[in-house]
C-alpha cells in the first residue's frame, strides 16, 4: 500500500509533464531565448485540408470504487464534455481555480475513475483521472488533474489541467477525426476564440523536416489568455505543400491549463510547471516558437476572425522559417 501511494504521489507531481510527454517524439524543444531575424514577411495561405492521433498508458493507482454502472458513467462523461460541465473556462467541469476546494474537486472527478486508465487517484496535494471512451473506431483519451494551494490551510484548487487525444487502430494518433472534433467541440479553437476573444498571443511551432505522416504530431498552436488564466494548445500533424508547412486544426488534439482569473502571476507559475514554461511571461520569437504574425501573414486579429468560426481551413507557414531536425 505504501508503494502504491508513492507511485500515485510521483504521478501527481509529474502529471503535467506526463500529459505532454507521450507526444514529444517529434515536438520541437521550447526555447524562448534563441532569436530569429526575419528579413521579409512570410506569406501564409489558409487552405482546406485534413488532420490525425495515440493512446495513453500512464502510471498511478485507482483509489475509488465506482458507484455507477460503466454505461451511466460514460453517458455522464459525454454530457460533461459537451457542455464543459455547464461552465466556462477557466472553470473546467465545475472546478474553478481559486474557488473550489479539494473536496469539491474530488467529488466532481471521482465518478469517472471507473472509466479511467491507471492514472487515477487522489492525494492531499491534488488528484487526477484519465477517462477513456471508445466510439466506432475512435478511442477518446482524456486526462484531468488539479493541484491545491499547500501554503495555506484552505485547500483551494490552484490549477487545473485538461488534455484530450484521439486514437485509432493500433494506438495510432488520429488528427482528422470529425467525431473527435464533435465530441471535443467545447474545447476546440472556434469555441475558445468565440467565447474569450482575441488572445494576448498566439504562438506557432513546427519544423522544416520531411513529411512524417498523419499519425505523427508536428504542428502546434498555442493561445495565451494570462488575465483570464487560460492557455489552450492544439496539436496536429504537419503537411508539406511546396515551400510551406501546413497544419489543419479543425480536429486537432487539445491541451488546456487553467489558473485563477485576474492573476497573471499565477498564470505564469502554472505554465512554469508545464512543457510550455518558456512561452510566458515573455513570449518572444525563437528558433522553435514564433508569433502568428511572424510565422504567417496573418495579424492576431485576422487569425481570430478566420478561426473563431468552425472551418476546415488550415494554417501554412514558410518551411525556411523552421529548424530541420537532425533525424
CSV table of C-alpha atoms in Angstrom, one decimal:
chain,number,residue,atom,x,y,z
A,1,UNK,CA,0.0,0.0,0.0
A,2,UNK,CA,2.9,2.4,0.8
A,3,UNK,CA,4.5,1.7,-2.6
A,4,UNK,CA,1.1,2.3,-4.3
A,5,UNK,CA,0.7,5.6,-2.5
A,6,UNK,CA,4.2,6.6,-3.5
A,7,UNK,CA,3.5,5.7,-7.2
A,8,UNK,CA,0.5,8.0,-7.2
A,9,UNK,CA,2.3,10.8,-5.5
A,10,UNK,CA,5.0,10.6,-8.2
A,11,UNK,CA,2.3,10.6,-10.8
A,12,UNK,CA,0.6,13.7,-9.4
A,13,UNK,CA,3.9,15.5,-9.3
A,14,UNK,CA,4.8,14.8,-12.9
A,15,UNK,CA,1.3,14.6,-14.4
A,16,UNK,CA,1.6,17.8,-16.4
A,17,UNK,CA,4.9,16.5,-17.9
A,18,UNK,CA,3.4,13.1,-18.5
A,19,UNK,CA,0.3,14.5,-20.1
A,20,UNK,CA,2.5,16.2,-22.7
A,21,UNK,CA,5.3,13.6,-22.8
A,22,UNK,CA,3.6,10.9,-24.9
A,23,UNK,CA,3.6,13.2,-27.9
A,24,UNK,CA,7.1,14.5,-27.6
A,25,UNK,CA,8.9,12.3,-30.2
A,26,UNK,CA,8.7,14.9,-32.9
A,27,UNK,CA,7.8,18.0,-30.8
A,28,UNK,CA,10.4,20.8,-31.1
A,29,UNK,CA,12.0,21.8,-27.9
A,30,UNK,CA,10.7,25.0,-26.4
A,31,UNK,CA,13.4,27.7,-26.4
A,32,UNK,CA,12.4,31.3,-25.9
A,33,UNK,CA,15.9,32.6,-25.8
A,34,UNK,CA,17.1,32.0,-29.4
A,35,UNK,CA,16.2,35.0,-31.5
A,36,UNK,CA,15.3,34.7,-35.2
A,37,UNK,CA,15.6,37.7,-37.5
A,38,UNK,CA,13.0,37.7,-40.3
A,39,UNK,CA,14.0,40.0,-43.2
A,40,UNK,CA,10.8,39.6,-45.2
A,41,UNK,CA,7.2,39.0,-44.2
A,42,UNK,CA,6.4,35.3,-44.8
A,43,UNK,CA,3.4,34.5,-46.7
A,44,UNK,CA,0.7,32.3,-45.3
A,45,UNK,CA,-2.2,30.7,-47.1
A,46,UNK,CA,-5.3,29.4,-45.5
A,47,UNK,CA,-6.3,26.2,-47.3
A,48,UNK,CA,-8.7,23.3,-46.8
A,49,UNK,CA,-7.1,20.0,-45.8
A,50,UNK,CA,-7.3,17.2,-43.4
A,51,UNK,CA,-5.8,16.4,-39.9
A,52,UNK,CA,-4.8,12.8,-37.3
A,53,UNK,CA,-4.0,10.8,-33.2
A,54,UNK,CA,-2.1,7.7,-29.9
A,55,UNK,CA,-3.0,6.0,-26.5
A,56,UNK,CA,-2.1,6.7,-23.0
A,57,UNK,CA,-0.5,4.2,-20.7
A,58,UNK,CA,0.3,6.3,-17.6
A,59,UNK,CA,1.1,5.3,-14.0
A,60,UNK,CA,-1.0,5.7,-10.9
A,61,UNK,CA,-3.3,3.8,-8.6
A,62,UNK,CA,-7.1,3.9,-8.7
A,63,UNK,CA,-8.3,4.6,-5.2
A,64,UNK,CA,-12.0,5.0,-5.5
A,65,UNK,CA,-14.7,2.3,-6.0
A,66,UNK,CA,-17.2,3.2,-8.8
A,67,UNK,CA,-20.8,3.7,-7.6
A,68,UNK,CA,-22.5,3.9,-11.0
A,69,UNK,CA,-22.6,1.3,-13.8
A,70,UNK,CA,-20.0,2.0,-16.5
A,71,UNK,CA,-22.6,2.8,-19.2
A,72,UNK,CA,-24.0,5.5,-16.9
A,73,UNK,CA,-20.6,6.9,-16.2
A,74,UNK,CA,-19.8,7.0,-19.9
A,75,UNK,CA,-23.1,8.9,-20.6
A,76,UNK,CA,-22.2,11.4,-17.9
A,77,UNK,CA,-18.7,11.8,-19.3
A,78,UNK,CA,-20.1,12.7,-22.7
A,79,UNK,CA,-22.5,15.1,-21.2
A,80,UNK,CA,-19.8,16.9,-19.2
A,81,UNK,CA,-17.6,17.0,-22.3
A,82,UNK,CA,-20.3,18.5,-24.5
A,83,UNK,CA,-21.0,21.4,-22.1
A,84,UNK,CA,-17.8,21.6,-20.1
A,85,UNK,CA,-19.9,20.9,-17.0
A,86,UNK,CA,-22.1,23.9,-17.8
A,87,UNK,CA,-19.4,26.4,-17.1
A,88,UNK,CA,-16.9,28.5,-19.0
A,89,UNK,CA,-13.1,28.4,-18.8
A,90,UNK,CA,-11.2,28.9,-16.5
A,91,UNK,CA,-13.8,26.7,-14.9
A,92,UNK,CA,-13.5,23.0,-16.0
A,93,UNK,CA,-16.3,20.6,-15.3
A,94,UNK,CA,-17.4,22.8,-12.4
A,95,UNK,CA,-13.9,23.2,-10.9
A,96,UNK,CA,-12.6,26.8,-11.0
A,97,UNK,CA,-9.1,27.6,-9.8
A,98,UNK,CA,-9.1,29.9,-6.9
A,99,UNK,CA,-12.7,29.0,-6.0
A,100,UNK,CA,-13.5,25.3,-5.5
A,101,UNK,CA,-11.7,23.4,-2.7
A,102,UNK,CA,-10.2,19.9,-2.7
A,103,UNK,CA,-13.3,18.1,-1.5
A,104,UNK,CA,-15.5,19.8,-4.2
A,105,UNK,CA,-13.0,18.9,-6.9
A,106,UNK,CA,-12.7,15.3,-5.7
A,107,UNK,CA,-16.4,14.9,-5.7
A,108,UNK,CA,-16.7,16.1,-9.3
A,109,UNK,CA,-14.0,13.9,-10.6
A,110,UNK,CA,-14.4,10.7,-8.5
A,111,UNK,CA,-17.3,9.2,-10.5
A,112,UNK,CA,-15.1,9.0,-13.6
A,113,UNK,CA,-12.4,6.8,-12.1
A,114,UNK,CA,-14.3,3.7,-13.2
A,115,UNK,CA,-13.7,4.5,-16.9
A,116,UNK,CA,-10.2,5.8,-16.3
A,117,UNK,CA,-6.9,4.2,-17.0
A,118,UNK,CA,-4.3,3.5,-14.3
A,119,UNK,CA,-3.6,7.2,-13.9
A,120,UNK,CA,-6.4,7.9,-11.4
A,121,UNK,CA,-6.4,8.8,-7.8
A,122,UNK,CA,-6.3,11.4,-5.1
A,123,UNK,CA,-3.7,12.5,-2.6
A,124,UNK,CA,-3.5,15.6,-0.3
A,125,UNK,CA,-1.7,17.6,-3.0
A,126,UNK,CA,-4.3,17.0,-5.7
A,127,UNK,CA,-5.9,14.5,-7.9
A,128,UNK,CA,-6.0,13.1,-11.4
A,129,UNK,CA,-8.4,11.0,-13.6
A,130,UNK,CA,-8.0,9.7,-17.2
A,131,UNK,CA,-11.4,8.8,-18.6
A,132,UNK,CA,-11.4,6.9,-21.9
A,133,UNK,CA,-14.3,6.3,-24.2
A,134,UNK,CA,-14.5,4.3,-27.4
A,135,UNK,CA,-16.9,5.1,-30.2
A,136,UNK,CA,-16.9,3.4,-33.6
A,137,UNK,CA,-13.1,3.3,-34.5
A,138,UNK,CA,-12.2,6.2,-32.3
A,139,UNK,CA,-10.7,5.9,-28.8
A,140,UNK,CA,-11.1,9.2,-27.0
A,141,UNK,CA,-8.5,9.6,-24.2
A,142,UNK,CA,-8.6,12.4,-21.7
A,143,UNK,CA,-6.7,13.5,-18.6
A,144,UNK,CA,-8.0,15.9,-15.9
A,145,UNK,CA,-5.8,16.9,-13.0
A,146,UNK,CA,-5.7,19.5,-10.3
A,147,UNK,CA,-3.4,20.8,-7.5
A,148,UNK,CA,-4.3,22.7,-4.4
A,149,UNK,CA,-2.6,25.6,-2.6
A,150,UNK,CA,-0.5,24.0,0.0
A,151,UNK,CA,0.9,27.1,1.7
A,152,UNK,CA,-2.5,28.0,3.3
A,153,UNK,CA,-5.0,25.9,5.2
A,154,UNK,CA,-8.0,26.5,2.9
A,155,UNK,CA,-7.1,23.7,0.4
A,156,UNK,CA,-8.3,25.7,-2.6
A,157,UNK,CA,-7.6,24.5,-6.1
A,158,UNK,CA,-4.7,26.4,-7.5
A,159,UNK,CA,-4.6,25.0,-11.0
A,160,UNK,CA,-6.5,22.6,-13.3
A,161,UNK,CA,-5.2,20.7,-16.4
A,162,UNK,CA,-7.0,19.0,-19.2
A,163,UNK,CA,-5.8,17.0,-22.2
A,164,UNK,CA,-7.8,15.2,-24.9
A,165,UNK,CA,-6.4,13.0,-27.7
A,166,UNK,CA,-7.8,10.6,-30.2
A,167,UNK,CA,-6.5,7.2,-31.2
A,168,UNK,CA,-7.3,4.7,-34.0
A,169,UNK,CA,-6.3,1.2,-34.8
A,170,UNK,CA,-3.1,0.1,-33.1
A,171,UNK,CA,-2.8,3.1,-30.8
A,172,UNK,CA,-2.2,5.5,-33.7
A,173,UNK,CA,-2.8,9.2,-33.2
A,174,UNK,CA,-5.6,10.5,-35.4
A,175,UNK,CA,-5.9,14.2,-36.1
A,176,UNK,CA,-8.6,14.2,-38.8
A,177,UNK,CA,-11.4,12.5,-36.9
A,178,UNK,CA,-14.6,14.6,-37.3
A,179,UNK,CA,-16.1,12.5,-34.4
A,180,UNK,CA,-13.3,13.6,-32.2
A,181,UNK,CA,-13.8,17.2,-33.2
A,182,UNK,CA,-17.5,16.9,-32.5
A,183,UNK,CA,-17.0,15.3,-29.0
A,184,UNK,CA,-14.4,18.0,-28.1
A,185,UNK,CA,-16.3,21.0,-29.6
A,186,UNK,CA,-16.4,22.8,-26.2
A,187,UNK,CA,-12.6,23.0,-26.2
A,188,UNK,CA,-11.8,23.4,-29.8
A,189,UNK,CA,-10.3,26.5,-31.4
A,190,UNK,CA,-13.5,28.2,-32.6
A,191,UNK,CA,-15.2,27.8,-29.2
A,192,UNK,CA,-12.2,29.2,-27.3
A,193,UNK,CA,-11.8,32.2,-29.6
A,194,UNK,CA,-15.5,33.0,-29.8
A,195,UNK,CA,-16.0,32.8,-26.0
A,196,UNK,CA,-12.9,34.5,-24.9
A,197,UNK,CA,-12.0,36.9,-27.7
A,198,UNK,CA,-8.6,37.8,-29.1
A,199,UNK,CA,-5.8,36.2,-27.1
A,200,UNK,CA,-2.8,38.1,-25.7
A,201,UNK,CA,-0.6,36.0,-28.0
A,202,UNK,CA,-0.9,33.1,-30.5
A,203,UNK,CA,2.3,31.1,-31.0
A,204,UNK,CA,3.1,28.5,-33.6
A,205,UNK,CA,5.7,25.7,-33.6
A,206,UNK,CA,6.7,23.2,-36.3
A,207,UNK,CA,9.9,22.1,-38.1
A,208,UNK,CA,11.5,22.1,-41.6
A,209,UNK,CA,12.0,18.4,-41.8
A,210,UNK,CA,10.5,15.8,-44.2
A,211,UNK,CA,6.8,14.8,-44.0
A,212,UNK,CA,6.3,12.1,-41.4
A,213,UNK,CA,2.7,11.0,-42.0
A,214,UNK,CA,-0.7,11.6,-40.5
A,215,UNK,CA,0.0,9.7,-37.2
A,216,UNK,CA,2.9,11.9,-36.1
A,217,UNK,CA,2.4,15.2,-34.3
A,218,UNK,CA,4.4,18.1,-35.6
A,219,UNK,CA,2.4,21.3,-35.8
A,220,UNK,CA,1.4,23.2,-32.7
A,221,UNK,CA,-0.6,26.3,-32.0
A,222,UNK,CA,-0.8,27.9,-28.5
A,223,UNK,CA,-3.4,30.5,-27.3
A,224,UNK,CA,-2.5,32.6,-24.3
A,225,UNK,CA,-5.0,34.5,-22.1
A,226,UNK,CA,-3.0,35.4,-19.0
A,227,UNK,CA,-5.6,37.7,-17.5
A,228,UNK,CA,-8.3,35.0,-17.8
A,229,UNK,CA,-5.9,32.2,-16.6
A,230,UNK,CA,-6.3,30.2,-19.8
A,231,UNK,CA,-3.8,28.5,-22.0
A,232,UNK,CA,-5.0,26.3,-24.9
A,233,UNK,CA,-2.7,24.3,-27.1
A,234,UNK,CA,-3.6,22.5,-30.3
A,235,UNK,CA,-1.6,19.7,-31.8
A,236,UNK,CA,-1.9,18.2,-35.3
A,237,UNK,CA,0.3,16.6,-37.9
A,238,UNK,CA,2.4,18.6,-40.3
A,239,UNK,CA,2.0,18.5,-44.1
A,240,UNK,CA,4.3,19.9,-46.7
A,241,UNK,CA,3.0,21.9,-49.6
A,242,UNK,CA,5.8,23.2,-51.8
A,243,UNK,CA,7.8,25.5,-49.7
A,244,UNK,CA,5.2,25.7,-46.9
A,245,UNK,CA,4.3,23.6,-43.8
A,246,UNK,CA,0.6,23.2,-43.2
A,247,UNK,CA,-1.3,22.4,-40.1
A,248,UNK,CA,-5.0,21.8,-40.0
A,249,UNK,CA,-6.7,22.5,-36.7
A,250,UNK,CA,-10.3,21.5,-37.1
A,251,UNK,CA,-9.9,18.2,-35.2
A,252,UNK,CA,-6.6,18.8,-33.5
A,253,UNK,CA,-5.7,17.4,-30.1
A,254,UNK,CA,-6.1,19.8,-27.3
A,255,UNK,CA,-4.3,20.6,-24.0
A,256,UNK,CA,-5.6,23.3,-21.6
A,257,UNK,CA,-4.0,24.7,-18.4
A,258,UNK,CA,-6.0,26.9,-16.1
A,259,UNK,CA,-5.1,29.3,-13.3
A,260,UNK,CA,-7.2,31.8,-11.2
A,261,UNK,CA,-8.5,34.6,-13.4
A,262,UNK,CA,-7.2,38.1,-12.8
A,263,UNK,CA,-3.9,36.7,-11.5
A,264,UNK,CA,-1.3,36.8,-14.3
A,265,UNK,CA,1.5,35.8,-11.9
A,266,UNK,CA,-0.4,32.7,-11.0
A,267,UNK,CA,-0.8,32.0,-14.8
A,268,UNK,CA,2.9,32.3,-15.3
A,269,UNK,CA,3.5,30.0,-12.3
A,270,UNK,CA,1.1,27.4,-13.7
A,271,UNK,CA,2.8,27.4,-17.1
A,272,UNK,CA,6.2,27.1,-15.4
A,273,UNK,CA,5.2,23.6,-14.3
A,274,UNK,CA,4.5,22.5,-17.9
A,275,UNK,CA,6.3,21.9,-21.2
A,276,UNK,CA,5.1,25.4,-22.2
A,277,UNK,CA,7.1,27.1,-19.4
A,278,UNK,CA,9.2,29.4,-21.7
A,279,UNK,CA,6.2,30.8,-23.6
A,280,UNK,CA,5.1,33.2,-20.8
A,281,UNK,CA,5.5,35.9,-19.5
A,282,UNK,CA,7.9,36.8,-22.3
A,283,UNK,CA,6.7,35.1,-25.5
A,284,UNK,CA,9.4,36.1,-28.0
A,285,UNK,CA,10.0,34.7,-31.4
A,286,UNK,CA,12.6,31.9,-31.1
A,287,UNK,CA,14.1,29.1,-33.1
A,288,UNK,CA,11.1,26.8,-32.3
A,289,UNK,CA,8.3,29.2,-31.5
A,290,UNK,CA,7.0,32.2,-33.4
A,291,UNK,CA,4.1,34.6,-33.1
A,292,UNK,CA,1.4,34.0,-35.6
A,293,UNK,CA,2.3,37.4,-37.1
A,294,UNK,CA,5.8,36.3,-37.7
A,295,UNK,CA,5.1,32.8,-38.9
A,296,UNK,CA,2.3,33.7,-41.2
A,297,UNK,CA,1.0,36.8,-43.0
A,298,UNK,CA,-2.0,37.0,-40.6
A,299,UNK,CA,-2.2,39.5,-37.8
A,300,UNK,CA,-3.5,38.4,-34.4
A,301,UNK,CA,-6.9,40.0,-35.3
A,302,UNK,CA,-7.0,38.2,-38.7
A,303,UNK,CA,-6.2,34.9,-37.1
A,304,UNK,CA,-9.1,35.5,-34.6
A,305,UNK,CA,-11.6,36.4,-37.4
A,306,UNK,CA,-10.7,33.3,-39.5
A,307,UNK,CA,-10.8,30.7,-36.8
A,308,UNK,CA,-13.5,31.9,-34.4
A,309,UNK,CA,-16.0,30.1,-36.6
A,310,UNK,CA,-15.8,26.4,-37.4
A,311,UNK,CA,-13.8,26.0,-40.5
A,312,UNK,CA,-11.8,23.3,-42.4
A,313,UNK,CA,-9.2,25.9,-43.4
A,314,UNK,CA,-5.6,25.3,-42.4
A,315,UNK,CA,-2.6,27.4,-41.4
A,316,UNK,CA,0.5,27.5,-43.6
A,317,UNK,CA,3.9,28.8,-42.7
A,318,UNK,CA,7.1,29.0,-44.8
A,319,UNK,CA,9.4,26.0,-44.5
A,320,UNK,CA,12.5,28.1,-44.4
A,321,UNK,CA,11.5,29.7,-41.0
A,322,UNK,CA,11.8,26.5,-39.1
A,323,UNK,CA,14.8,24.3,-38.0
A,324,UNK,CA,15.4,20.9,-39.6
A,325,UNK,CA,15.6,18.0,-37.2
A,326,UNK,CA,18.8,16.0,-37.1
A,327,UNK,CA,16.9,12.8,-37.9
